[in-house]
Tab-separated table of C-alpha atoms in Angstrom:
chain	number	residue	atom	x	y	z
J	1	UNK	CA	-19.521	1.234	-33.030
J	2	UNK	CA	-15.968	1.202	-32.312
J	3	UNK	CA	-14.264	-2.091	-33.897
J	4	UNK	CA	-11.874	-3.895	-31.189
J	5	UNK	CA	-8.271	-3.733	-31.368
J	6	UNK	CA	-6.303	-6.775	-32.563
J	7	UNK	CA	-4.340	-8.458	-30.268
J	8	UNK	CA	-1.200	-8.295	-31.841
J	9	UNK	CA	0.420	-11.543	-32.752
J	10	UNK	CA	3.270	-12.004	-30.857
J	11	UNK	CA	1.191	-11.398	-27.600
J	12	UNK	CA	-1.599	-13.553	-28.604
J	13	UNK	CA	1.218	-16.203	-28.921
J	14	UNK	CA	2.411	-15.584	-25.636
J	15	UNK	CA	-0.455	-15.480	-23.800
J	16	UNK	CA	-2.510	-18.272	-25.113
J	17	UNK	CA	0.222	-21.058	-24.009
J	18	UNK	CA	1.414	-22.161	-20.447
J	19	UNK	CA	5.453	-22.219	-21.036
J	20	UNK	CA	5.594	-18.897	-23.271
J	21	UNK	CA	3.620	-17.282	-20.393
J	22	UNK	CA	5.788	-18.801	-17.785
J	23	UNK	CA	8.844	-17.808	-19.514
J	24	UNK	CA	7.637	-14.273	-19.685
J	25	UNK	CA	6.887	-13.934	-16.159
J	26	UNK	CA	9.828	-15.368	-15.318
J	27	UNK	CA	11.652	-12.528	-17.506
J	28	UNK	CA	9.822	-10.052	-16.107
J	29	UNK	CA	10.074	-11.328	-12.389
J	30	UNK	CA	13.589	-11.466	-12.602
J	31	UNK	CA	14.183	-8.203	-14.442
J	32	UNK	CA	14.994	-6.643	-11.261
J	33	UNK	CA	18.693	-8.717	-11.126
J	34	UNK	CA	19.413	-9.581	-14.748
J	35	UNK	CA	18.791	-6.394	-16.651
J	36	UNK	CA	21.278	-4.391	-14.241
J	37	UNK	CA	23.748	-7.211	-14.247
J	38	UNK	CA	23.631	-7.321	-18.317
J	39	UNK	CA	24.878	-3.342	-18.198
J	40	UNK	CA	27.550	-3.675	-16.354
J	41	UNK	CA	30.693	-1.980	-17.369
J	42	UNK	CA	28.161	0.791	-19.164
J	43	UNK	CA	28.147	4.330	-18.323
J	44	UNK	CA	26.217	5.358	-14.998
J	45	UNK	CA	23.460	6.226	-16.749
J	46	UNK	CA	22.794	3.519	-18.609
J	47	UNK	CA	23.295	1.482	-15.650
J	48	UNK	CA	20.553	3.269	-13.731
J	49	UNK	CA	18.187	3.289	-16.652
J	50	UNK	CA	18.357	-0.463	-16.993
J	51	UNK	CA	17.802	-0.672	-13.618
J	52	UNK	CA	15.270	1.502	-13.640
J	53	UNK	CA	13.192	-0.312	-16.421
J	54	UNK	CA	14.287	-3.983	-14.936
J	55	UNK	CA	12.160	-2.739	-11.545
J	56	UNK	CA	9.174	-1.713	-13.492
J	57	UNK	CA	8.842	-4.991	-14.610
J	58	UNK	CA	9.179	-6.345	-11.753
J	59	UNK	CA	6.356	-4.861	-9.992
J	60	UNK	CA	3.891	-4.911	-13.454
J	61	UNK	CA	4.556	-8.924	-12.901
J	62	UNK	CA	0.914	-8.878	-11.102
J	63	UNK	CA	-0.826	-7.037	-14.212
J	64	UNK	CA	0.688	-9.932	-16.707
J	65	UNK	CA	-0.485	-12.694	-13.802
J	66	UNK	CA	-3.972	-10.430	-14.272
J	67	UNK	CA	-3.937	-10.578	-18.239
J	68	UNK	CA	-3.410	-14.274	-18.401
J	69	UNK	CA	-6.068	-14.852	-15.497
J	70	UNK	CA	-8.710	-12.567	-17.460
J	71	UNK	CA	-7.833	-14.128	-20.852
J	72	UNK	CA	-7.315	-17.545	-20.408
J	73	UNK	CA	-9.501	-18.104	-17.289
J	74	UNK	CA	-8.149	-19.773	-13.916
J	75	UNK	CA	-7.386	-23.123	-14.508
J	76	UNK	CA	-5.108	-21.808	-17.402
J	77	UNK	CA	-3.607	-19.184	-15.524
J	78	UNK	CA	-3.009	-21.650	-12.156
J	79	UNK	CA	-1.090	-23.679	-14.520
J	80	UNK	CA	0.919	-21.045	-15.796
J	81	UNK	CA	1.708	-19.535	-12.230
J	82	UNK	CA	2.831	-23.214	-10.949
J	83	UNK	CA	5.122	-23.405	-14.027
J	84	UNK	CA	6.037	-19.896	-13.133
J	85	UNK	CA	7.172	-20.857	-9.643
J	86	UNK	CA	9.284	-23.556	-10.296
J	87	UNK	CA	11.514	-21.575	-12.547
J	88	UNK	CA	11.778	-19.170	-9.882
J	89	UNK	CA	12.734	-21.934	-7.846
J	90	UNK	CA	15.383	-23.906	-10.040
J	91	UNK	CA	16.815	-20.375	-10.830
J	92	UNK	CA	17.467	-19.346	-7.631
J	93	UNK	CA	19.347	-22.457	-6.362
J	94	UNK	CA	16.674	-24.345	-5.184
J	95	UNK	CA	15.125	-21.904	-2.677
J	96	UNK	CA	11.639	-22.760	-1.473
J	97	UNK	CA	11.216	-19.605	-0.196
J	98	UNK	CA	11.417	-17.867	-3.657
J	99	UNK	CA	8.831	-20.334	-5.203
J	100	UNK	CA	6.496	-19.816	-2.751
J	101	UNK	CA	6.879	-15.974	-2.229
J	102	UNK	CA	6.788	-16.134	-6.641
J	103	UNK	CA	3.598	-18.708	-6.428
J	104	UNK	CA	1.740	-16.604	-3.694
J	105	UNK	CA	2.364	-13.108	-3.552
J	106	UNK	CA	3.091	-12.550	-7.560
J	107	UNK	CA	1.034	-15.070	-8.642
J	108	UNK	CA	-2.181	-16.544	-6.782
J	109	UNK	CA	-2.976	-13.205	-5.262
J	110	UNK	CA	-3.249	-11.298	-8.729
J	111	UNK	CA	-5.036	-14.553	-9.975
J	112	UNK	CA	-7.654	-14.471	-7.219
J	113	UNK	CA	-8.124	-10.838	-7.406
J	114	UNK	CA	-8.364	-10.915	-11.262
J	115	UNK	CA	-10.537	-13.882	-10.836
J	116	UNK	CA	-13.380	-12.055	-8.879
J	117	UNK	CA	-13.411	-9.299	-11.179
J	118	UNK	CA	-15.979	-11.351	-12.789
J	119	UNK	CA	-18.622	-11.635	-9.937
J	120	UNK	CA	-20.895	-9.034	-9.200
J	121	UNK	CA	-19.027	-5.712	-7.556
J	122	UNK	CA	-16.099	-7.148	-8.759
J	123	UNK	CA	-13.824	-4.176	-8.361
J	124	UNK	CA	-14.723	-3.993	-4.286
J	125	UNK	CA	-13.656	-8.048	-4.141
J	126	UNK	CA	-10.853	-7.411	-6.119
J	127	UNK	CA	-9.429	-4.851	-3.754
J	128	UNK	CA	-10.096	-6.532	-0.621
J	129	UNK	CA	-8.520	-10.357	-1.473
J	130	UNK	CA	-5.644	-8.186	-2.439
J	131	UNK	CA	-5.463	-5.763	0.910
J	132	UNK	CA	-6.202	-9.250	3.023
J	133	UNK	CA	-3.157	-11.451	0.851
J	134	UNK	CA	-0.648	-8.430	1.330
J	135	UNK	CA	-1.445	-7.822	4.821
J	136	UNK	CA	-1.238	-11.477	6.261
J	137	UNK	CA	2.292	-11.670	3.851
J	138	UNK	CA	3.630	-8.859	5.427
J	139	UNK	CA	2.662	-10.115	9.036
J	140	UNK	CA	3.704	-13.725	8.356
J	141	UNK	CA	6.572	-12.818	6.730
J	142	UNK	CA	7.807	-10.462	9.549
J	143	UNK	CA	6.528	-12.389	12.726
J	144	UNK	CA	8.354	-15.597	11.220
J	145	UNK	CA	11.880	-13.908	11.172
J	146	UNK	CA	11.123	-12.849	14.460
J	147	UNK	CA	10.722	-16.480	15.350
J	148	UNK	CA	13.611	-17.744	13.087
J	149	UNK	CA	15.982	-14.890	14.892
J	150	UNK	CA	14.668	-15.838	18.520
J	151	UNK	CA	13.600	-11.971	19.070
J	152	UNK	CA	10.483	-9.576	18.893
J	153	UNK	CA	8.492	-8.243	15.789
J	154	UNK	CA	10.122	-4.722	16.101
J	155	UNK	CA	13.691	-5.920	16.841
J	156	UNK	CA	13.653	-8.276	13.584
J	157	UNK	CA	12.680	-4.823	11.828
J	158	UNK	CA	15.005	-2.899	13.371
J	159	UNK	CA	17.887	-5.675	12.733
J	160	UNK	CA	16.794	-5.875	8.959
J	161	UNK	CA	17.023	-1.612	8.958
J	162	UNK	CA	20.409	-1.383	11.173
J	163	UNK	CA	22.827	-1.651	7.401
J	164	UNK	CA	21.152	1.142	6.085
J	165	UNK	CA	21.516	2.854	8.879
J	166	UNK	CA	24.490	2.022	10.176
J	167	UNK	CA	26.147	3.335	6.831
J	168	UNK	CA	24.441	6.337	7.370
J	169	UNK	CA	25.528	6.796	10.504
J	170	UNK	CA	29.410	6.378	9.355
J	171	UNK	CA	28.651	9.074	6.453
J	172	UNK	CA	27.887	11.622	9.211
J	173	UNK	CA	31.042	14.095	9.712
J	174	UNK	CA	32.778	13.962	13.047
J	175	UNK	CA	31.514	16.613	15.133
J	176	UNK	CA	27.752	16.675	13.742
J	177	UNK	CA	25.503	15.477	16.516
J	178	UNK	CA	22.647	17.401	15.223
J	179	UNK	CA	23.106	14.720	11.850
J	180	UNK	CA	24.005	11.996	13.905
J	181	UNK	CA	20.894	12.989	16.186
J	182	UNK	CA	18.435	13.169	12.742
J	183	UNK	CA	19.679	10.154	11.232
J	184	UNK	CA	18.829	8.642	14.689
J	185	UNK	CA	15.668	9.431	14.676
J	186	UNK	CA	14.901	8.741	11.001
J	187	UNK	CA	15.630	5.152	11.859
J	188	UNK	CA	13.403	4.838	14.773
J	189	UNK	CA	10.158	6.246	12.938
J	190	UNK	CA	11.449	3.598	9.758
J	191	UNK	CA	11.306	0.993	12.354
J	192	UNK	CA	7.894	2.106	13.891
J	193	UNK	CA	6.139	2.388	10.392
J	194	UNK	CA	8.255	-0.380	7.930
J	195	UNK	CA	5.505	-2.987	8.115
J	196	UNK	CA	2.299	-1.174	7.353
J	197	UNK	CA	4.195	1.035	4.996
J	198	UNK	CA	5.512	-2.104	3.144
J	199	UNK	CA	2.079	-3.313	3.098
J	200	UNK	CA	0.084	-0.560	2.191
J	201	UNK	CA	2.943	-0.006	-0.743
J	202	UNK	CA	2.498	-3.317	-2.021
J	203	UNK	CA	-1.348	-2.996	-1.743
J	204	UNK	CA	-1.485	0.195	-4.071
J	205	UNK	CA	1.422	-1.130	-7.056
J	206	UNK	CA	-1.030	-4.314	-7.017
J	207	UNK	CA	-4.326	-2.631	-7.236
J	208	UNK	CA	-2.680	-0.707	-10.161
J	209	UNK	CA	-1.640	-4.139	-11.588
J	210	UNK	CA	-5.257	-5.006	-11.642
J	211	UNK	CA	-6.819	-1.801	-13.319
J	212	UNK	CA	-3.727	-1.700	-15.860
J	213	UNK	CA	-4.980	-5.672	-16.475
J	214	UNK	CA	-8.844	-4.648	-16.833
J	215	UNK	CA	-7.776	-1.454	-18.956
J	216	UNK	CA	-5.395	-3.692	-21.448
J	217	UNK	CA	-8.217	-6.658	-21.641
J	218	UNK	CA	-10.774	-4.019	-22.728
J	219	UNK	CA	-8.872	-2.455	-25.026
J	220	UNK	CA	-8.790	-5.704	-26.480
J	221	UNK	CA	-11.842	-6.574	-26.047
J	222	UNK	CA	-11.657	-9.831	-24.184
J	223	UNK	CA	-12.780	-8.422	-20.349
J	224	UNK	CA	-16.043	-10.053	-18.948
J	225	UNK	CA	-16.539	-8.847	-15.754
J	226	UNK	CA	-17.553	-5.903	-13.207
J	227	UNK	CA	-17.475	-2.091	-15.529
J	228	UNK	CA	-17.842	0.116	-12.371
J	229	UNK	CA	-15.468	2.679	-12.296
J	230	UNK	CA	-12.401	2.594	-10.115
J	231	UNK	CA	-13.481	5.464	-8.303
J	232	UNK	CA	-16.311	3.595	-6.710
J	233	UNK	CA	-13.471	1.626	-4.725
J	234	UNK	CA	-15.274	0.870	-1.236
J	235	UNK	CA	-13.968	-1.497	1.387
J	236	UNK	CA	-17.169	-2.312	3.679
J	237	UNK	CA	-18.008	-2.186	7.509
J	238	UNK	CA	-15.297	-5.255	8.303
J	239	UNK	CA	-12.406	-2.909	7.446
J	240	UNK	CA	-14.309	0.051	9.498
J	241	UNK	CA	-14.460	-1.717	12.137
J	242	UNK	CA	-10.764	-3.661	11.997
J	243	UNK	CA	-9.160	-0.245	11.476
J	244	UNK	CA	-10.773	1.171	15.091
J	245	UNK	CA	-9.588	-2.444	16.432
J	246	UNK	CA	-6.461	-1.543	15.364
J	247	UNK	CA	-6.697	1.870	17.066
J	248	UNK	CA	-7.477	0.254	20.327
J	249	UNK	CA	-4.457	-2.153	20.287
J	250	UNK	CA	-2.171	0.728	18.776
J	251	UNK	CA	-2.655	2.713	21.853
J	252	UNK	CA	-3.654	0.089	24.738
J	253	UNK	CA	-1.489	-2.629	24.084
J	254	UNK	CA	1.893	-3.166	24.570
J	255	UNK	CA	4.985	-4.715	23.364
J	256	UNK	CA	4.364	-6.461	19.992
J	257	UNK	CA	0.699	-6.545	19.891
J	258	UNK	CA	0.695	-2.928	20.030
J	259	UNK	CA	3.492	-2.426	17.369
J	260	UNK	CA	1.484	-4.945	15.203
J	261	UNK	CA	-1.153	-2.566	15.811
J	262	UNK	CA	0.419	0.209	14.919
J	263	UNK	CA	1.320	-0.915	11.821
J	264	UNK	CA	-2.000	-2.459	10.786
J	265	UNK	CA	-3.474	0.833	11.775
J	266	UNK	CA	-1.294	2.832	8.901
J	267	UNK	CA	-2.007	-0.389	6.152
J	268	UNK	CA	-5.759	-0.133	7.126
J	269	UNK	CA	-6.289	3.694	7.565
J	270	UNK	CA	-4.316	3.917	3.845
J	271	UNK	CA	-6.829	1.782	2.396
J	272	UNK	CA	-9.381	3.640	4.188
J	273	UNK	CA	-7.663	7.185	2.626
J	274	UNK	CA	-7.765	5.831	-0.904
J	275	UNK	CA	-11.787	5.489	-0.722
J	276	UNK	CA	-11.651	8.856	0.777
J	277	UNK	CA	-9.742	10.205	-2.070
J	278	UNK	CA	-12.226	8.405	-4.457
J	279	UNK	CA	-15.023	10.515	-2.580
J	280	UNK	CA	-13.082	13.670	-3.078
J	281	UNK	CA	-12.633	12.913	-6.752
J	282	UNK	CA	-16.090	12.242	-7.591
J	283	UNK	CA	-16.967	15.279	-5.477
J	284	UNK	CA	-14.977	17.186	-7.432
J	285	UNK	CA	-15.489	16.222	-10.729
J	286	UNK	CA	-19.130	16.813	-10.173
J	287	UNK	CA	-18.863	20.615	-9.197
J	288	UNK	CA	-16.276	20.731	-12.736
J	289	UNK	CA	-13.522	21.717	-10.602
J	290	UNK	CA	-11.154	19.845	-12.542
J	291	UNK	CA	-7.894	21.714	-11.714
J	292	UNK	CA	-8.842	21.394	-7.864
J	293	UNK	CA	-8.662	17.485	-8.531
J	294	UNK	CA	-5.131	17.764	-9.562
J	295	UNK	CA	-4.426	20.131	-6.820
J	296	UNK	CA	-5.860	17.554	-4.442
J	297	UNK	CA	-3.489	14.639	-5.807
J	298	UNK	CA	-0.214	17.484	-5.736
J	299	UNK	CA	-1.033	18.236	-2.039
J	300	UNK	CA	-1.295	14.478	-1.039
J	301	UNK	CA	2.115	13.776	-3.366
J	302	UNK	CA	3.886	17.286	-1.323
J	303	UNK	CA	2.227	17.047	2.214
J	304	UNK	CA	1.847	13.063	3.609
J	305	UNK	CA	-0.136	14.958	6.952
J	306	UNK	CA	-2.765	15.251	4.066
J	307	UNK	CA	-3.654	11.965	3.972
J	308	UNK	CA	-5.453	12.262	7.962
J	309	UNK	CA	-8.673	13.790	6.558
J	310	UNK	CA	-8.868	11.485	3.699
J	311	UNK	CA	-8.550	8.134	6.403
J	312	UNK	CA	-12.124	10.385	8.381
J	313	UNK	CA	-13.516	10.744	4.682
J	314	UNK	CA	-13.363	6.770	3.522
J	315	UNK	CA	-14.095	5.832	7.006
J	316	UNK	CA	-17.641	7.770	7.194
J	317	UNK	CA	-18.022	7.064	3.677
J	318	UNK	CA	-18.433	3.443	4.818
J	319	UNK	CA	-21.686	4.373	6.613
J	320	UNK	CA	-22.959	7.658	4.713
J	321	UNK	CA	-21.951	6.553	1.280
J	322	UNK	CA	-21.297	10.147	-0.042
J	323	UNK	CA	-20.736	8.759	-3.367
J	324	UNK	CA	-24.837	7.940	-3.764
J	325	UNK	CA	-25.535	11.373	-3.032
J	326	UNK	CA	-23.238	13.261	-5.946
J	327	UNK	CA	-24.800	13.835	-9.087
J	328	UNK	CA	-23.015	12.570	-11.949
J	329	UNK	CA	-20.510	11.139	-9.697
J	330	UNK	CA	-18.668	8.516	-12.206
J	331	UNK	CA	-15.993	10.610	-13.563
């Protein structure tokens, strides 16, 4: 039997004390702003590099959030994310809006999520708190500047897009319609799709956060909790039946109900895609067509109008449960 890998010492010191792990998160949180701002005056491509890394560990904030929660338990890891939030806070001049996005959507979501890895079909739970916390973020988040700005759901999008765009729009040579025409349009599908893309986004760099945590407490040999394999990732009837919901409002209602459902619709159908790409995996890997698996993944990566069948798969998988049926399916 396979001995377990040290933790080394320096991370065992970090993670096994509330203010280490604090500061860390806070490092990595804020990597984003500081690491770019400590190159400048460096060449380009150092510049880009460092900001390159500095967002990378920004978004793998959830997977150290997940390490602490899995190592140290919940209690432990509540503390640390409070700690965690008030930095952000006193950092950022006092904003209460940073400490509670920080304490909320980079800290108590990964914590729950982590936390229910434990209980029994852990990796389903895990999924779904983390869908549910992104979603209602993204729709508080957006319906609330609507209220703040005194306007509708899409016009607070469309308002938060216009810079982008309107730069855009001023790089187009005089005497292009066609560009200005294209650039038009690109704006009005960003606005139609932002929130359920933002969601759906944030849903899949999380979920990774919480495998990459599982993997690295394994490795380590300190993970209690649900062993199924990712690719038995199912979301249940509830999202089955929310996603047709959605449907209905997406293409009877009006106004902002039906722009809300539009864009729960693409967050719900993407969730419903990546069981459907789970199917097609295990499928695959069961007939030893190995090289069709990363043929699959190129295809979805190349073609986006790829992703339709896989939303039919995960949503009959639901009811059929394909996965039961393939022989040796846990590759």
């Amino acid at each position: 039997m396979q001995e377990p890998t040290p933790l080394p010492a320096v991370a065992s010191l970090l993670l096994t004390r509330r203010l280490p792990c604090a500061a860390l998160l806070l490092v990595m949180l804020s990597s984003a702003i500081w690491l770019p701002e400590l190159m400048q005056g460096a060449p380009t491509f150092l510049i880009m590099v460092s900001t390159l890394i500095g967002l990378s560990l920004h978004v793998l904030t959830p997977a150290l959030v997940a390490v602490i929660t899995i190592g140290g338990g919940v209690m432990f890891a509540g503390h640390v994310v409070a700690l965690t939030a008030i930095g952000a806070t006193l950092l950022s001049g006092f904003s209460l809006l940073t400490g509670f996005v920080t304490l909320t959507v980079y800290g108590l979501l990964p914590l729950l999520a982590a936390a229910s890895l434990t209980k029994e079909r852990g990796i389903q739970s895990s999924a779904r708190i983390l869908a549910t916390g992104l979603g209602l973020a993204v729709l508080i988040a957006v319906t609330v500047g609507a209220i703040t700005h005194d306007s509708g759901v899409r016009e607070f999008v469309t308002q938060l897009m216009a810079p982008i765009f309107d730069e855009a729009q001023r790089q187009v040579p005089a005497g292009e319609p066609d560009a200005a025409q294209v650039v038009s349009q690109t704006q009005q599908m960003m606005v139609s799709i932002l929130p359920g893309l933002v969601g759906l986004s944030l849903w899949f760099a999380w979920w990774g956060n919480i495998v990459l945590a599982r993997n690295f407490a394994r490795r380590y040999n300190f993970y209690q909790g649900d062993d199924s394999n990712t690719l038995e990732l199912s979301f249940g009837k509830p999202v089955a039946y929310l996603f047709l919901l959605m449907l209905v409002l997406a293409n009877l209602a009006s106004g902002d109900m039906q722009y809300i459902g539009i864009n729960a619709a693409i967050m719900v159908g993407g969730l419903l895609a990546a069981q459907g790409i789970a199917v097609g995996h295990c499928w695959l890997k069961a007939k030893g067509m190995l090289l069709s698996i990363s043929m699959m993944y190129l295809m979805l990566f190349l073609w986006s109008f790829m992703i339709v069948p896989f939303v039919i798969i995960g949503l009959m998988d639901i009811w059929f449960d394909y996965r039961r049926k393939i022989p040796a399916s846990g590759g």
